[in-house]
Amino acid sequence: MKQTLYNPVVPLSAAVGVAVALAVAGTISAHDGDIHHKVVSSGEVVFQPGPPTLPAGAQFAVLHGSPAEKAPFVMRLKLPAGYIIPPHFHPEEEHVTVISGGFGVGSGKVHDKSAAPILPAGSFVQLPTGMAHFAWTEEETVVQINAIGPFGITYIDPADDPRPKIN
């Protein structure tokens, strides 16, 4: 009796592998023309005054999405030296990355600079939904905020809210 070296498992595995590879390739090529990435170089970031939800002096640039829509967004804030954001909270989690300068951020309902150190450029802080916090700068600072909209802000002391009061 002649022995063969045929192993039926190998061809089946190879066939499954080829089928999976073709399916993945088909999926990629089907979406190839529909998916695009977005690039915003540092020279294209244009800051404008506001937003009106922050005390005067802040500037902002929305890099992706819209803070007003129910979707992810990315925004940068440019804050002058000596800037203070009074204690407040947000309806969604907030992720903050310090791009340049230094950013002080602490938790609590009372602004207390001794509660946390100034975070240098490259630092990151995650602020949970509804957590009272405050922030300040000692030098001009740029931070990037990644969050899910609609993004709101509620000041602990309503007198700290810079938005016009409606009678």
PDB file of N, CA and C in Angstrom, residues 36-86:
ATOM      1  N   HIS A  36     -12.193  59.197   3.986  1.00  0.00           N
ATOM      2  CA  HIS A  36     -11.115  60.180   3.879  1.00  0.00           C
ATOM      3  C   HIS A  36     -10.692  60.589   5.275  1.00  0.00           C
ATOM      4  N   HIS A  37      -9.451  60.925   5.431  1.00  0.00           N
ATOM      5  CA  HIS A  37      -8.991  61.452   6.703  1.00  0.00           C
ATOM      6  C   HIS A  37      -8.919  62.975   6.611  1.00  0.00           C
ATOM      7  N   LYS A  38      -8.833  63.601   7.775  1.00  0.00           N
ATOM      8  CA  LYS A  38      -8.771  65.060   7.822  1.00  0.00           C
ATOM      9  C   LYS A  38      -7.441  65.449   8.443  1.00  0.00           C
ATOM     10  N   VAL A  39      -6.773  66.389   7.828  1.00  0.00           N
ATOM     11  CA  VAL A  39      -5.500  66.889   8.332  1.00  0.00           C
ATOM     12  C   VAL A  39      -5.645  68.386   8.567  1.00  0.00           C
ATOM     13  N   VAL A  40      -5.263  68.824   9.740  1.00  0.00           N
ATOM     14  CA  VAL A  40      -5.234  70.255  10.057  1.00  0.00           C
ATOM     15  C   VAL A  40      -3.824  70.548  10.547  1.00  0.00           C
ATOM     16  N   SER A  41      -3.031  71.180   9.711  1.00  0.00           N
ATOM     17  CA  SER A  41      -1.668  71.516  10.129  1.00  0.00           C
ATOM     18  C   SER A  41      -1.721  72.683  11.110  1.00  0.00           C
ATOM     19  N   SER A  42      -0.671  72.839  11.885  1.00  0.00           N
ATOM     20  CA  SER A  42      -0.663  73.898  12.899  1.00  0.00           C
ATOM     21  C   SER A  42      -0.869  75.281  12.290  1.00  0.00           C
ATOM     22  N   GLY A  43      -0.387  75.482  11.066  1.00  0.00           N
ATOM     23  CA  GLY A  43      -0.560  76.769  10.400  1.00  0.00           C
ATOM     24  C   GLY A  43      -1.979  77.045   9.942  1.00  0.00           C
ATOM     25  N   GLU A  44      -2.799  76.006   9.899  1.00  0.00           N
ATOM     26  CA  GLU A  44      -4.197  76.166   9.471  1.00  0.00           C
ATOM     27  C   GLU A  44      -5.160  76.402  10.632  1.00  0.00           C
ATOM     28  N   VAL A  45      -4.674  76.308  11.862  1.00  0.00           N
ATOM     29  CA  VAL A  45      -5.533  76.523  13.022  1.00  0.00           C
ATOM     30  C   VAL A  45      -5.765  78.025  13.167  1.00  0.00           C
ATOM     31  N   VAL A  46      -7.019  78.430  13.014  1.00  0.00           N
ATOM     32  CA  VAL A  46      -7.377  79.844  13.104  1.00  0.00           C
ATOM     33  C   VAL A  46      -8.248  80.036  14.342  1.00  0.00           C
ATOM     34  N   PHE A  47      -7.718  80.772  15.294  1.00  0.00           N
ATOM     35  CA  PHE A  47      -8.463  81.048  16.521  1.00  0.00           C
ATOM     36  C   PHE A  47      -9.367  82.255  16.321  1.00  0.00           C
ATOM     37  N   GLN A  48     -10.519  82.188  16.964  1.00  0.00           N
ATOM     38  CA  GLN A  48     -11.450  83.322  16.938  1.00  0.00           C
ATOM     39  C   GLN A  48     -11.873  83.631  18.376  1.00  0.00           C
ATOM     40  N   PRO A  49     -12.358  84.841  18.621  1.00  0.00           N
ATOM     41  CA  PRO A  49     -12.772  85.196  19.985  1.00  0.00           C
ATOM     42  C   PRO A  49     -13.888  84.300  20.493  1.00  0.00           C
ATOM     43  N   GLY A  50     -13.871  84.091  21.775  1.00  0.00           N
ATOM     44  CA  GLY A  50     -14.935  83.292  22.384  1.00  0.00           C
ATOM     45  C   GLY A  50     -14.389  81.975  22.869  1.00  0.00           C
ATOM     46  N   PRO A  51     -15.203  81.022  23.113  1.00  0.00           N
ATOM     47  CA  PRO A  51     -16.655  80.997  22.990  1.00  0.00           C
ATOM     48  C   PRO A  51     -17.323  81.811  24.096  1.00  0.00           C
ATOM     49  N   PRO A  52     -18.581  82.171  23.900  1.00  0.00           N
ATOM     50  CA  PRO A  52     -19.270  83.016  24.876  1.00  0.00           C
ATOM     51  C   PRO A  52     -19.516  82.328  26.215  1.00  0.00           C
ATOM     52  N   THR A  53     -19.288  81.020  26.273  1.00  0.00           N
ATOM     53  CA  THR A  53     -19.474  80.284  27.525  1.00  0.00           C
ATOM     54  C   THR A  53     -18.285  80.436  28.477  1.00  0.00           C
ATOM     55  N   LEU A  54     -17.195  81.048  27.983  1.00  0.00           N
ATOM     56  CA  LEU A  54     -16.008  81.258  28.811  1.00  0.00           C
ATOM     57  C   LEU A  54     -15.792  82.743  29.064  1.00  0.00           C
ATOM     58  N   PRO A  55     -15.122  83.073  30.160  1.00  0.00           N
ATOM     59  CA  PRO A  55     -14.816  84.479  30.425  1.00  0.00           C
ATOM     60  C   PRO A  55     -14.049  85.111  29.257  1.00  0.00           C
ATOM     61  N   ALA A  56     -14.189  86.415  29.118  1.00  0.00           N
ATOM     62  CA  ALA A  56     -13.529  87.166  28.040  1.00  0.00           C
ATOM     63  C   ALA A  56     -12.029  86.891  28.036  1.00  0.00           C
ATOM     64  N   GLY A  57     -11.465  86.867  26.827  1.00  0.00           N
ATOM     65  CA  GLY A  57     -10.038  86.672  26.664  1.00  0.00           C
ATOM     66  C   GLY A  57      -9.690  85.336  26.041  1.00  0.00           C
ATOM     67  N   ALA A  58     -10.587  84.357  26.142  1.00  0.00           N
ATOM     68  CA  ALA A  58     -10.338  83.046  25.530  1.00  0.00           C
ATOM     69  C   ALA A  58     -10.550  83.139  24.027  1.00  0.00           C
ATOM     70  N   GLN A  59      -9.816  82.325  23.299  1.00  0.00           N
ATOM     71  CA  GLN A  59     -10.017  82.168  21.861  1.00  0.00           C
ATOM     72  C   GLN A  59     -10.193  80.679  21.604  1.00  0.00           C
ATOM     73  N   PHE A  60     -10.906  80.336  20.527  1.00  0.00           N
ATOM     74  CA  PHE A  60     -11.106  78.925  20.226  1.00  0.00           C
ATOM     75  C   PHE A  60     -11.035  78.647  18.737  1.00  0.00           C
ATOM     76  N   ALA A  61     -10.761  77.385  18.415  1.00  0.00           N
ATOM     77  CA  ALA A  61     -10.745  76.900  17.039  1.00  0.00           C
ATOM     78  C   ALA A  61     -11.294  75.481  17.070  1.00  0.00           C
ATOM     79  N   VAL A  62     -12.349  75.229  16.313  1.00  0.00           N
ATOM     80  CA  VAL A  62     -12.903  73.881  16.210  1.00  0.00           C
ATOM     81  C   VAL A  62     -12.163  73.175  15.075  1.00  0.00           C
ATOM     82  N   LEU A  63     -11.505  72.067  15.397  1.00  0.00           N
ATOM     83  CA  LEU A  63     -10.721  71.333  14.414  1.00  0.00           C
ATOM     84  C   LEU A  63     -11.531  70.243  13.727  1.00  0.00           C
ATOM     85  N   HIS A  64     -12.515  69.703  14.435  1.00  0.00           N
ATOM     86  CA  HIS A  64     -13.311  68.611  13.881  1.00  0.00           C
ATOM     87  C   HIS A  64     -14.670  68.570  14.575  1.00  0.00           C
ATOM     88  N   GLY A  65     -15.712  68.334  13.801  1.00  0.00           N
ATOM     89  CA  GLY A  65     -17.045  68.205  14.364  1.00  0.00           C
ATOM     90  C   GLY A  65     -17.600  69.543  14.817  1.00  0.00           C
ATOM     91  N   SER A  66     -18.573  69.473  15.715  1.00  0.00           N
ATOM     92  CA  SER A  66     -19.196  70.664  16.268  1.00  0.00           C
ATOM     93  C   SER A  66     -19.567  70.407  17.716  1.00  0.00           C
ATOM     94  N   PRO A  67     -19.150  71.289  18.627  1.00  0.00           N
ATOM     95  CA  PRO A  67     -19.523  71.117  20.031  1.00  0.00           C
ATOM     96  C   PRO A  67     -21.038  71.177  20.254  1.00  0.00           C
ATOM     97  N   ALA A  68     -21.786  71.699  19.287  1.00  0.00           N
ATOM     98  CA  ALA A  68     -23.240  71.829  19.420  1.00  0.00           C
ATOM     99  C   ALA A  68     -23.993  70.573  18.978  1.00  0.00           C
ATOM    100  N   GLU A  69     -23.315  69.656  18.285  1.00  0.00           N
ATOM    101  CA  GLU A  69     -23.983  68.465  17.758  1.00  0.00           C
ATOM    102  C   GLU A  69     -23.700  67.234  18.601  1.00  0.00           C
ATOM    103  N   LYS A  70     -24.597  66.262  18.543  1.00  0.00           N
ATOM    104  CA  LYS A  70     -24.431  65.017  19.300  1.00  0.00           C
ATOM    105  C   LYS A  70     -23.465  64.106  18.532  1.00  0.00           C
ATOM    106  N   ALA A  71     -22.191  64.401  18.671  1.00  0.00           N
ATOM    107  CA  ALA A  71     -21.137  63.659  17.976  1.00  0.00           C
ATOM    108  C   ALA A  71     -19.792  64.085  18.569  1.00  0.00           C
ATOM    109  N   PRO A  72     -18.742  63.324  18.290  1.00  0.00           N
ATOM    110  CA  PRO A  72     -17.414  63.716  18.766  1.00  0.00           C
ATOM    111  C   PRO A  72     -16.960  65.033  18.127  1.00  0.00           C
ATOM    112  N   PHE A  73     -16.187  65.792  18.874  1.00  0.00           N
ATOM    113  CA  PHE A  73     -15.591  67.015  18.331  1.00  0.00           C
ATOM    114  C   PHE A  73     -14.214  67.205  18.945  1.00  0.00           C
ATOM    115  N   VAL A  74     -13.404  68.037  18.274  1.00  0.00           N
ATOM    116  CA  VAL A  74     -12.082  68.415  18.767  1.00  0.00           C
ATOM    117  C   VAL A  74     -11.987  69.930  18.663  1.00  0.00           C
ATOM    118  N   MET A  75     -11.609  70.570  19.758  1.00  0.00           N
ATOM    119  CA  MET A  75     -11.532  72.023  19.803  1.00  0.00           C
ATOM    120  C   MET A  75     -10.257  72.422  20.545  1.00  0.00           C
ATOM    121  N   ARG A  76      -9.667  73.516  20.128  1.00  0.00           N
ATOM    122  CA  ARG A  76      -8.532  74.082  20.856  1.00  0.00           C
ATOM    123  C   ARG A  76      -8.945  75.403  21.477  1.00  0.00           C
ATOM    124  N   LEU A  77      -8.428  75.642  22.656  1.00  0.00           N
ATOM    125  CA  LEU A  77      -8.621  76.921  23.345  1.00  0.00           C
ATOM    126  C   LEU A  77      -7.258  77.565  23.526  1.00  0.00           C
ATOM    127  N   LYS A  78      -7.183  78.860  23.220  1.00  0.00           N
ATOM    128  CA  LYS A  78      -5.979  79.642  23.506  1.00  0.00           C
ATOM    129  C   LYS A  78      -6.364  80.591  24.628  1.00  0.00           C
ATOM    130  N   LEU A  79      -5.653  80.479  25.736  1.00  0.00           N
ATOM    131  CA  LEU A  79      -5.983  81.247  26.939  1.00  0.00           C
ATOM    132  C   LEU A  79      -4.819  82.160  27.295  1.00  0.00           C
ATOM    133  N   PRO A  80      -5.093  83.416  27.620  1.00  0.00           N
ATOM    134  CA  PRO A  80      -4.004  84.340  27.958  1.00  0.00           C
ATOM    135  C   PRO A  80      -3.408  84.036  29.334  1.00  0.00           C
ATOM    136  N   ALA A  81      -2.256  84.620  29.599  1.00  0.00           N
ATOM    137  CA  ALA A  81      -1.631  84.492  30.919  1.00  0.00           C
ATOM    138  C   ALA A  81      -2.568  85.048  31.981  1.00  0.00           C
ATOM    139  N   GLY A  82      -2.637  84.373  33.116  1.00  0.00           N
ATOM    140  CA  GLY A  82      -3.473  84.833  34.222  1.00  0.00           C
ATOM    141  C   GLY A  82      -4.958  84.551  34.037  1.00  0.00           C
ATOM    142  N   TYR A  83      -5.317  83.687  33.122  1.00  0.00           N
ATOM    143  CA  TYR A  83      -6.727  83.386  32.820  1.00  0.00           C
ATOM    144  C   TYR A  83      -7.286  82.421  33.864  1.00  0.00           C
ATOM    145  N   ILE A  84      -8.545  82.624  34.214  1.00  0.00           N
ATOM    146  CA  ILE A  84      -9.221  81.762  35.188  1.00  0.00           C
ATOM    147  C   ILE A  84     -10.558  81.307  34.616  1.00  0.00           C
ATOM    148  N   ILE A  85     -10.808  80.016  34.707  1.00  0.00           N
ATOM    149  CA  ILE A  85     -12.130  79.458  34.399  1.00  0.00           C
ATOM    150  C   ILE A  85     -12.702  79.016  35.745  1.00  0.00           C
ATOM    151  N   PRO A  86     -13.746  79.705  36.227  1.00  0.00           N
ATOM    152  CA  PRO A  86     -14.322  79.396  37.538  1.00  0.00           C
ATOM    153  C   PRO A  86     -14.864  77.957  37.606  1.00  0.00           C
TER     154      PRO A  86
END
